[in-house]
Coordinates of C-alpha atoms in Angstrom, one line a residue:
M1 CA 10.7 -14.3 -44.8
A2 CA 12.1 -12.8 -48.0
I3 CA 10.9 -9.3 -48.4
S4 CA 12.7 -8.1 -51.5
K5 CA 14.7 -9.3 -54.5
H6 CA 17.5 -6.9 -54.9
D7 CA 20.5 -7.8 -57.0
Y8 CA 23.3 -5.5 -56.4
G9 CA 24.3 -6.0 -60.0
A10 CA 20.9 -4.8 -61.2
H11 CA 21.9 -1.4 -62.3
R12 CA 20.5 0.9 -65.0
S13 CA 21.5 -0.1 -68.5
V14 CA 24.8 1.3 -69.7
E15 CA 25.7 1.9 -73.3
P16 CA 28.9 0.4 -74.7
D17 CA 31.9 2.7 -74.6
S18 CA 31.6 3.3 -78.4
A19 CA 28.1 4.7 -77.9
L20 CA 29.0 7.1 -75.1
P21 CA 29.2 10.8 -76.1
M22 CA 32.8 11.8 -76.5
A23 CA 34.3 14.6 -74.4
V24 CA 35.7 17.0 -77.0
E25 CA 35.8 20.1 -74.8
R26 CA 38.9 21.2 -73.0
A27 CA 38.9 20.6 -69.2
P28 CA 39.1 23.9 -67.2
D29 CA 42.4 24.8 -65.6
F30 CA 42.6 24.4 -61.8
G31 CA 44.0 27.3 -59.8
V32 CA 44.4 28.5 -56.2
A33 CA 42.6 31.6 -54.9
H34 CA 43.3 32.9 -51.5
F35 CA 40.8 35.5 -50.2
D36 CA 42.3 37.9 -47.7
L37 CA 39.3 38.1 -45.4
N38 CA 37.9 34.6 -46.0
E39 CA 34.9 36.2 -47.7
V40 CA 33.9 36.0 -51.3
T41 CA 33.4 39.8 -51.5
S42 CA 37.0 40.4 -50.4
G43 CA 40.0 40.6 -52.6
G44 CA 43.0 38.3 -52.6
V45 CA 45.7 36.6 -54.7
C46 CA 45.3 33.8 -57.2
Y47 CA 47.6 31.6 -59.2
S48 CA 47.2 29.1 -62.0
T49 CA 49.9 27.4 -64.0
K50 CA 48.3 28.9 -67.1
D51 CA 48.2 32.6 -66.1
G52 CA 50.5 32.9 -63.2
F53 CA 49.9 35.3 -60.3
R54 CA 47.4 38.1 -60.1
R55 CA 45.4 40.0 -57.6
F56 CA 41.6 40.1 -57.7
Q57 CA 39.1 42.5 -56.1
S58 CA 36.4 39.9 -55.4
G59 CA 35.1 36.5 -56.3
G60 CA 33.3 38.0 -59.2
D61 CA 36.7 38.4 -61.0
L62 CA 37.2 34.7 -61.1
L63 CA 34.5 33.5 -63.4
N64 CA 36.7 31.4 -65.7
D65 CA 38.4 28.0 -65.0
I66 CA 38.1 26.3 -61.6
W67 CA 39.4 28.0 -58.5
L68 CA 40.0 26.2 -55.3
T69 CA 39.7 28.7 -52.4
N70 CA 40.2 29.0 -48.7
L71 CA 36.5 29.7 -48.2
D72 CA 34.2 27.5 -46.2
Q73 CA 31.3 28.3 -48.5
V74 CA 30.9 29.7 -51.9
P75 CA 27.8 31.1 -53.7
K76 CA 26.0 28.7 -55.9
E77 CA 25.8 31.3 -58.6
M78 CA 29.6 31.2 -58.9
P79 CA 30.3 27.6 -59.9
S80 CA 33.9 28.4 -60.9
L81 CA 34.7 28.9 -57.2
K82 CA 35.1 25.8 -55.0
S83 CA 35.1 25.8 -51.3
N84 CA 38.0 24.3 -49.3
K85 CA 35.9 21.0 -49.1
F86 CA 36.2 20.4 -52.9
L87 CA 39.0 17.8 -52.5
Q88 CA 38.1 16.6 -49.0
T89 CA 41.5 18.2 -48.0
K90 CA 41.8 21.9 -47.6
I91 CA 44.4 23.7 -49.8
T92 CA 46.0 25.0 -46.6
T93 CA 46.5 21.3 -45.6
L94 CA 47.9 20.5 -49.0
A95 CA 50.4 23.3 -48.5
E96 CA 51.4 21.9 -45.1
D97 CA 51.8 18.4 -46.6
L98 CA 54.2 20.0 -49.1
G99 CA 56.0 21.9 -46.4
V100 CA 55.2 25.3 -47.9
E101 CA 53.2 28.4 -46.9
L102 CA 50.1 28.7 -49.1
T103 CA 50.2 32.5 -49.4
G104 CA 53.9 32.6 -50.3
F105 CA 54.7 33.7 -53.9
K106 CA 57.5 35.4 -55.7
Q107 CA 59.4 35.4 -59.0
V108 CA 63.0 34.4 -59.2
G109 CA 64.7 35.0 -62.5
G110 CA 61.3 35.2 -64.2
V111 CA 60.2 31.9 -62.8
D112 CA 57.2 31.6 -60.4
K113 CA 58.1 30.3 -57.0
G114 CA 56.3 29.8 -53.7
G115 CA 53.7 27.8 -51.9
M116 CA 50.9 28.8 -54.3
V117 CA 52.9 27.5 -57.2
D118 CA 53.5 24.1 -55.6
V119 CA 49.8 23.7 -54.6
A120 CA 48.6 24.8 -58.0
R121 CA 50.8 22.1 -59.6
V122 CA 49.3 19.5 -57.4
L123 CA 45.8 20.6 -58.4
T124 CA 46.7 20.6 -62.1
H125 CA 48.1 17.1 -61.8
T126 CA 45.0 16.0 -59.9
R127 CA 42.8 17.4 -62.7
D128 CA 44.9 15.7 -65.4
I129 CA 44.5 12.3 -63.6
A130 CA 40.8 12.7 -63.2
V131 CA 40.3 13.8 -66.8
A132 CA 42.3 10.8 -68.1
A133 CA 40.8 8.2 -65.8
Y134 CA 37.0 8.8 -66.3
A135 CA 34.6 9.0 -69.2
W136 CA 33.6 12.6 -68.8
K137 CA 30.7 13.5 -71.1
S138 CA 31.2 17.3 -71.0
L139 CA 34.6 18.3 -69.7
D140 CA 33.7 22.0 -69.5
R141 CA 30.5 21.4 -67.5
D142 CA 31.0 18.2 -65.4
W143 CA 32.8 20.1 -62.7
S144 CA 29.7 22.0 -61.4
R145 CA 29.2 19.9 -58.3
P146 CA 30.5 21.3 -54.9
R147 CA 33.1 18.4 -54.5
L148 CA 35.2 16.4 -56.8
S149 CA 33.7 13.2 -55.2
D150 CA 30.2 14.5 -56.4
C151 CA 31.5 15.1 -59.9
I152 CA 33.0 11.6 -60.1
A153 CA 29.8 9.9 -58.6
E154 CA 27.7 11.8 -61.2
I155 CA 29.6 10.3 -64.2
L156 CA 30.0 6.7 -62.9
P157 CA 28.3 4.4 -65.4
A158 CA 25.9 2.6 -63.0
Y159 CA 24.1 3.2 -59.7
E160 CA 22.7 0.8 -57.1
R161 CA 18.9 0.7 -56.9
T162 CA 17.4 1.5 -53.6
V163 CA 15.4 -1.0 -51.6
P164 CA 12.3 0.6 -50.0
Q165 CA 11.9 -2.2 -47.4
V166 CA 15.3 -1.4 -45.7
E167 CA 15.4 2.4 -46.4
V168 CA 14.7 3.3 -42.8
A169 CA 17.4 0.9 -41.6
L170 CA 19.9 2.2 -44.1
R171 CA 19.3 5.8 -43.1
G172 CA 19.6 4.9 -39.4
A173 CA 22.9 3.0 -40.0
H174 CA 24.7 5.7 -42.0
Q175 CA 27.4 7.6 -40.1
S176 CA 30.3 9.5 -41.5
W177 CA 32.6 11.7 -39.4
S178 CA 32.6 10.8 -35.7
S179 CA 32.8 13.6 -33.1
P180 CA 33.6 12.4 -29.6
Q181 CA 32.7 14.7 -26.8
M182 CA 35.8 14.1 -24.6
Q183 CA 37.1 16.1 -21.7
P184 CA 40.8 17.0 -22.1
K185 CA 43.1 15.0 -19.9
V186 CA 45.3 18.0 -19.3
A187 CA 45.0 21.8 -19.4
Y188 CA 46.6 22.5 -22.8
D189 CA 48.9 25.5 -23.0
R190 CA 49.8 27.6 -26.1
G191 CA 52.3 24.9 -27.1
S192 CA 49.6 22.3 -27.8
R193 CA 48.8 21.4 -31.4
M194 CA 45.9 19.9 -33.2
I195 CA 47.2 17.3 -35.6
Y196 CA 45.3 15.2 -38.3
F197 CA 46.9 11.8 -38.7
R198 CA 45.8 10.2 -42.0
R199 CA 46.4 6.9 -43.6
N200 CA 47.7 6.7 -47.2
R201 CA 44.7 7.8 -49.3
I202 CA 45.0 5.1 -51.9
Q203 CA 45.6 2.3 -49.4
H204 CA 42.6 3.4 -47.5
A205 CA 40.4 3.7 -50.6
L206 CA 41.3 0.1 -51.6
D207 CA 40.7 -1.2 -48.1
V208 CA 37.2 0.4 -47.9
M209 CA 36.2 -0.7 -51.4
R210 CA 37.3 -4.3 -50.7
V211 CA 34.5 -4.9 -48.2
P212 CA 31.8 -7.4 -49.3
L213 CA 28.5 -5.7 -50.0
P214 CA 24.9 -7.0 -49.6
A215 CA 23.4 -8.6 -52.7
N216 CA 20.4 -10.6 -54.0
G217 CA 17.7 -9.4 -51.7
W218 CA 16.9 -9.1 -48.0
S219 CA 15.1 -11.3 -45.5
A220 CA 13.6 -10.4 -42.2
Y221 CA 15.5 -11.9 -39.2
D222 CA 13.8 -13.1 -36.0
P223 CA 15.6 -11.5 -33.0
V224 CA 15.0 -14.6 -30.9
N225 CA 17.7 -16.3 -32.9
G226 CA 20.3 -14.0 -31.3
L227 CA 23.5 -12.7 -32.8
D228 CA 24.9 -15.9 -34.3
G229 CA 23.1 -15.4 -37.6
L230 CA 24.1 -11.8 -38.0
V231 CA 27.9 -11.9 -38.1
D232 CA 28.7 -13.9 -41.2
P233 CA 30.5 -11.4 -43.6
W234 CA 29.0 -13.2 -46.6
L235 CA 25.5 -12.8 -45.3
P236 CA 25.6 -9.0 -44.5
S237 CA 23.1 -7.7 -42.0
L238 CA 21.3 -4.6 -40.8
V239 CA 20.5 -4.7 -37.1
E240 CA 18.4 -2.5 -34.9
V241 CA 20.1 -2.6 -31.5
A242 CA 19.9 -1.7 -27.8
I243 CA 23.3 -1.1 -26.4
E244 CA 24.5 -1.6 -22.8
W245 CA 28.1 -0.6 -22.4
R246 CA 30.0 -3.3 -20.4
G247 CA 33.3 -2.7 -18.8
A248 CA 33.9 0.4 -21.0
T249 CA 35.1 3.6 -19.3
P250 CA 33.2 6.8 -19.9
E251 CA 36.1 8.0 -21.9
L252 CA 36.0 5.0 -24.2
V253 CA 32.2 5.3 -24.6
S254 CA 32.8 8.9 -25.6
L255 CA 35.5 7.9 -28.1
I256 CA 33.2 5.3 -29.7
A257 CA 30.8 8.2 -30.4
F258 CA 28.0 5.9 -31.4
G259 CA 25.6 8.1 -33.4
S260 CA 27.7 11.2 -32.8
D261 CA 28.0 12.3 -36.4
A262 CA 28.9 16.0 -36.6
S263 CA 25.6 16.6 -38.6
R264 CA 23.3 14.6 -36.3
S265 CA 21.2 15.7 -33.4
T266 CA 19.6 12.3 -32.7
I267 CA 21.0 9.0 -31.5
R268 CA 20.6 6.2 -34.0
R269 CA 19.7 2.6 -33.3
W270 CA 20.5 0.8 -36.5
V271 CA 24.0 -0.6 -37.4
C272 CA 25.3 -2.6 -40.3
Q273 CA 27.2 -5.8 -39.7
I274 CA 30.7 -4.2 -39.8
E275 CA 29.9 -1.9 -37.0
L276 CA 28.0 -4.6 -35.0
I277 CA 31.1 -6.8 -35.0
W278 CA 33.4 -4.2 -33.5
L279 CA 30.8 -2.8 -31.1
L280 CA 30.5 -6.3 -29.6
K281 CA 34.0 -5.9 -28.1
Y282 CA 32.8 -3.1 -25.9
A283 CA 29.0 -3.5 -25.4
R284 CA 26.2 -6.0 -24.7
I285 CA 24.0 -5.9 -27.7
T286 CA 20.3 -6.8 -27.7
V287 CA 18.8 -7.4 -31.1
L288 CA 15.5 -5.5 -31.6
S289 CA 15.0 -6.3 -35.3
A290 CA 17.2 -7.2 -38.2
Y291 CA 17.5 -7.9 -41.9
V292 CA 19.9 -10.3 -43.5
A293 CA 21.1 -10.1 -47.1
N294 CA 20.8 -13.4 -49.1
S295 CA 24.4 -13.1 -50.2
A296 CA 27.3 -10.7 -50.6
S297 CA 29.4 -9.6 -53.6
Q298 CA 32.3 -7.3 -54.3
L299 CA 31.9 -3.8 -55.7
P300 CA 30.9 -4.2 -59.4
S301 CA 33.8 -3.7 -61.7
Q302 CA 32.2 -0.6 -63.4
L303 CA 32.3 1.2 -60.0
Q304 CA 35.9 0.3 -59.1
A305 CA 38.5 3.0 -59.0
P306 CA 40.2 3.2 -62.4
P307 CA 43.6 1.6 -62.9
L308 CA 45.0 5.0 -63.9
V309 CA 44.2 6.1 -60.3
V310 CA 45.1 3.0 -58.2
G311 CA 46.6 0.4 -60.6
D312 CA 50.3 0.9 -59.7
P313 CA 51.7 0.6 -56.2
V314 CA 53.9 3.6 -56.9
Y315 CA 50.8 5.8 -57.1
Q316 CA 50.6 5.6 -53.3
L317 CA 53.5 8.0 -53.3
S318 CA 51.5 10.6 -55.3
I319 CA 49.4 13.2 -53.6
P320 CA 47.3 13.8 -56.8
H321 CA 46.6 10.1 -57.3
G322 CA 45.6 9.9 -53.6
L323 CA 43.2 12.8 -53.9
V324 CA 41.4 11.3 -56.8
A325 CA 41.2 7.8 -55.2
E326 CA 39.8 9.4 -52.0
A327 CA 37.2 11.3 -54.1
H328 CA 36.2 8.1 -55.8
W329 CA 35.3 6.1 -52.7
V330 CA 33.8 9.1 -50.9
G331 CA 31.6 9.7 -53.9
L332 CA 30.2 6.1 -53.5
A333 CA 29.9 6.5 -49.8
R334 CA 27.8 9.7 -49.9
P335 CA 24.0 9.4 -50.0
R336 CA 22.9 9.8 -53.6
Y337 CA 20.6 12.6 -54.7
D338 CA 17.8 11.4 -57.0
W339 CA 17.0 14.2 -59.4
K340 CA 13.6 12.6 -60.4
T341 CA 12.2 12.4 -56.8
R342 CA 14.3 15.4 -55.5
Q343 CA 15.2 13.2 -52.5
T344 CA 18.5 11.9 -51.0
E345 CA 18.8 8.1 -51.0
V346 CA 21.1 6.2 -48.7
T347 CA 22.5 3.1 -50.5
T348 CA 23.9 -0.1 -49.1
T349 CA 27.2 0.8 -50.6
S350 CA 27.3 4.2 -48.8
V351 CA 26.4 2.5 -45.5
W352 CA 29.0 -0.3 -45.8
F353 CA 31.8 2.0 -47.0
R354 CA 31.2 4.5 -44.2
A355 CA 31.1 1.7 -41.6
M356 CA 34.3 0.2 -42.9
D357 CA 36.0 3.6 -42.9
R358 CA 34.7 4.3 -39.3
A359 CA 36.0 0.9 -38.1
I360 CA 39.5 1.6 -39.4
S361 CA 39.5 5.2 -38.2
F362 CA 38.3 4.2 -34.7
Q363 CA 41.3 1.9 -34.3
M364 CA 43.5 4.9 -35.1
A365 CA 41.6 7.1 -32.6
L366 CA 41.9 4.4 -29.9
V367 CA 45.6 4.3 -30.3
A368 CA 45.9 8.1 -30.3
H369 CA 43.8 8.2 -27.1
Q370 CA 45.9 5.5 -25.4
M371 CA 49.1 7.5 -26.3
G372 CA 47.8 10.6 -24.4
G373 CA 46.0 12.5 -27.1
N374 CA 42.6 14.2 -26.9
V375 CA 40.6 13.0 -29.9
S376 CA 38.2 15.5 -31.4
G377 CA 37.1 13.6 -34.4
Y378 CA 37.8 10.7 -36.8
G379 CA 36.8 9.4 -40.2
A380 CA 38.0 9.4 -43.8
G381 CA 40.9 7.2 -42.8
G382 CA 42.3 9.6 -40.2
V383 CA 42.0 11.0 -36.7
Q384 CA 42.1 14.6 -35.5
V385 CA 43.8 14.8 -32.1
R386 CA 45.4 17.4 -29.8
F387 CA 48.8 16.7 -28.1
D388 CA 50.5 18.9 -25.6
N389 CA 53.6 20.6 -27.1
P390 CA 54.6 17.6 -29.3
G391 CA 58.1 17.3 -30.9
I392 CA 58.9 15.7 -34.2
E393 CA 60.3 12.5 -32.6
Q394 CA 57.1 12.1 -30.5
L395 CA 54.9 12.7 -33.6
L396 CA 56.8 10.2 -35.7
E397 CA 56.3 7.6 -33.0
I398 CA 52.6 8.3 -32.8
N399 CA 52.4 8.4 -36.5
D400 CA 53.9 4.9 -36.9
A401 CA 51.8 3.5 -34.1
L402 CA 48.6 4.8 -35.8
G403 CA 49.7 3.4 -39.2
A404 CA 49.4 6.9 -40.7
C405 CA 51.4 8.1 -43.7
H406 CA 54.0 10.8 -43.9
P407 CA 53.9 13.7 -43.8
C408 CA 51.6 14.2 -40.8
L409 CA 53.4 17.1 -39.1
A410 CA 52.0 20.6 -38.6
S411 CA 54.2 23.0 -40.5
E412 CA 54.8 25.2 -37.5
I413 CA 56.3 22.3 -35.6
V414 CA 58.7 21.5 -38.3
G415 CA 59.6 25.2 -38.7
R416 CA 60.0 25.6 -34.9
E417 CA 62.4 22.6 -34.6
R418 CA 64.5 23.5 -37.6
G419 CA 64.9 27.1 -36.4
D420 CA 62.6 28.8 -39.0
L421 CA 60.2 30.2 -36.4

């Protein structure tokens, strides 16, 4: 029985490019601000490529430009300050990827040197790519959202319409970061390290956004027909399931972390087709109810990542291009806030993108687990895992087995083995 006529391509009308308001304002500079006590009321050191280094007494001294900080949270009344979640990657992690210490700074012959300088240059390049790639309507105000992904999602020219008939199913099927509750295999000593292995950001974004999406309405599916009609990728499905783990060890069940989103306290019962297919490898699935889309389509061209971000294979070597590409797909994968209804809406795009991301990330987590690591979380094209006193050669072997990109090494390990520490 067909219950809705929903064309994925049925978006709100978009004016031609010539009619869009032109961005004539100057984009704010991006800088790095490191708070000494990890509190907005404390002082610290900041650096921007425009003004160089300076000390500040509190966050109130940083009211101009955009400052990426080491803070977990920033006050809403200080929109110029961004938390360490603004880019999905903490600035301390960016510093590690660059092989520098974030708080290091000095002047040599009148030239600014140090980790803050290197990170600030990456942030400035990231801003320049984002400014050039998207049709910003107000360059001085469009950065007000807490994350770059939110800023990009806000200016994309079209949004998917929600389908009330499958709203409950979509909410139940959405899961982002997975948090396994696993017991350590060994008693880790002080030499153990928590490492985040990550795929190349651009490659992961392209893989996620390549998944076929539901289109042209949904039909209710009779559970008596079993699973055969629910696994055709060109007829996407949403399925309410009962799961009986078969042949899966308790460790593997914990690793799958079904419903164990870091922000959830309830166990979900709905899955989309992508997750259904890989769960069938490990569990006996009983279909309680389901919906099947009438067709599938690729992500509409107006929502694809711009060529200036992903259009050249060489961009995969660029950290700034990768940060923008990641922000693009994450913006589409996050539930959308409807300012008219004041409610958060989960879209089919967000569910399918998160499921694809979770499927890829789970395979990385499984390999890391099989290689002796203790997995604490996975998602966003990566896995966070603890290893006991790893060396560079071991980490490189694990890195290659996981299909992760370089660099993946914690800076203290590199420093220890080359004699810096």
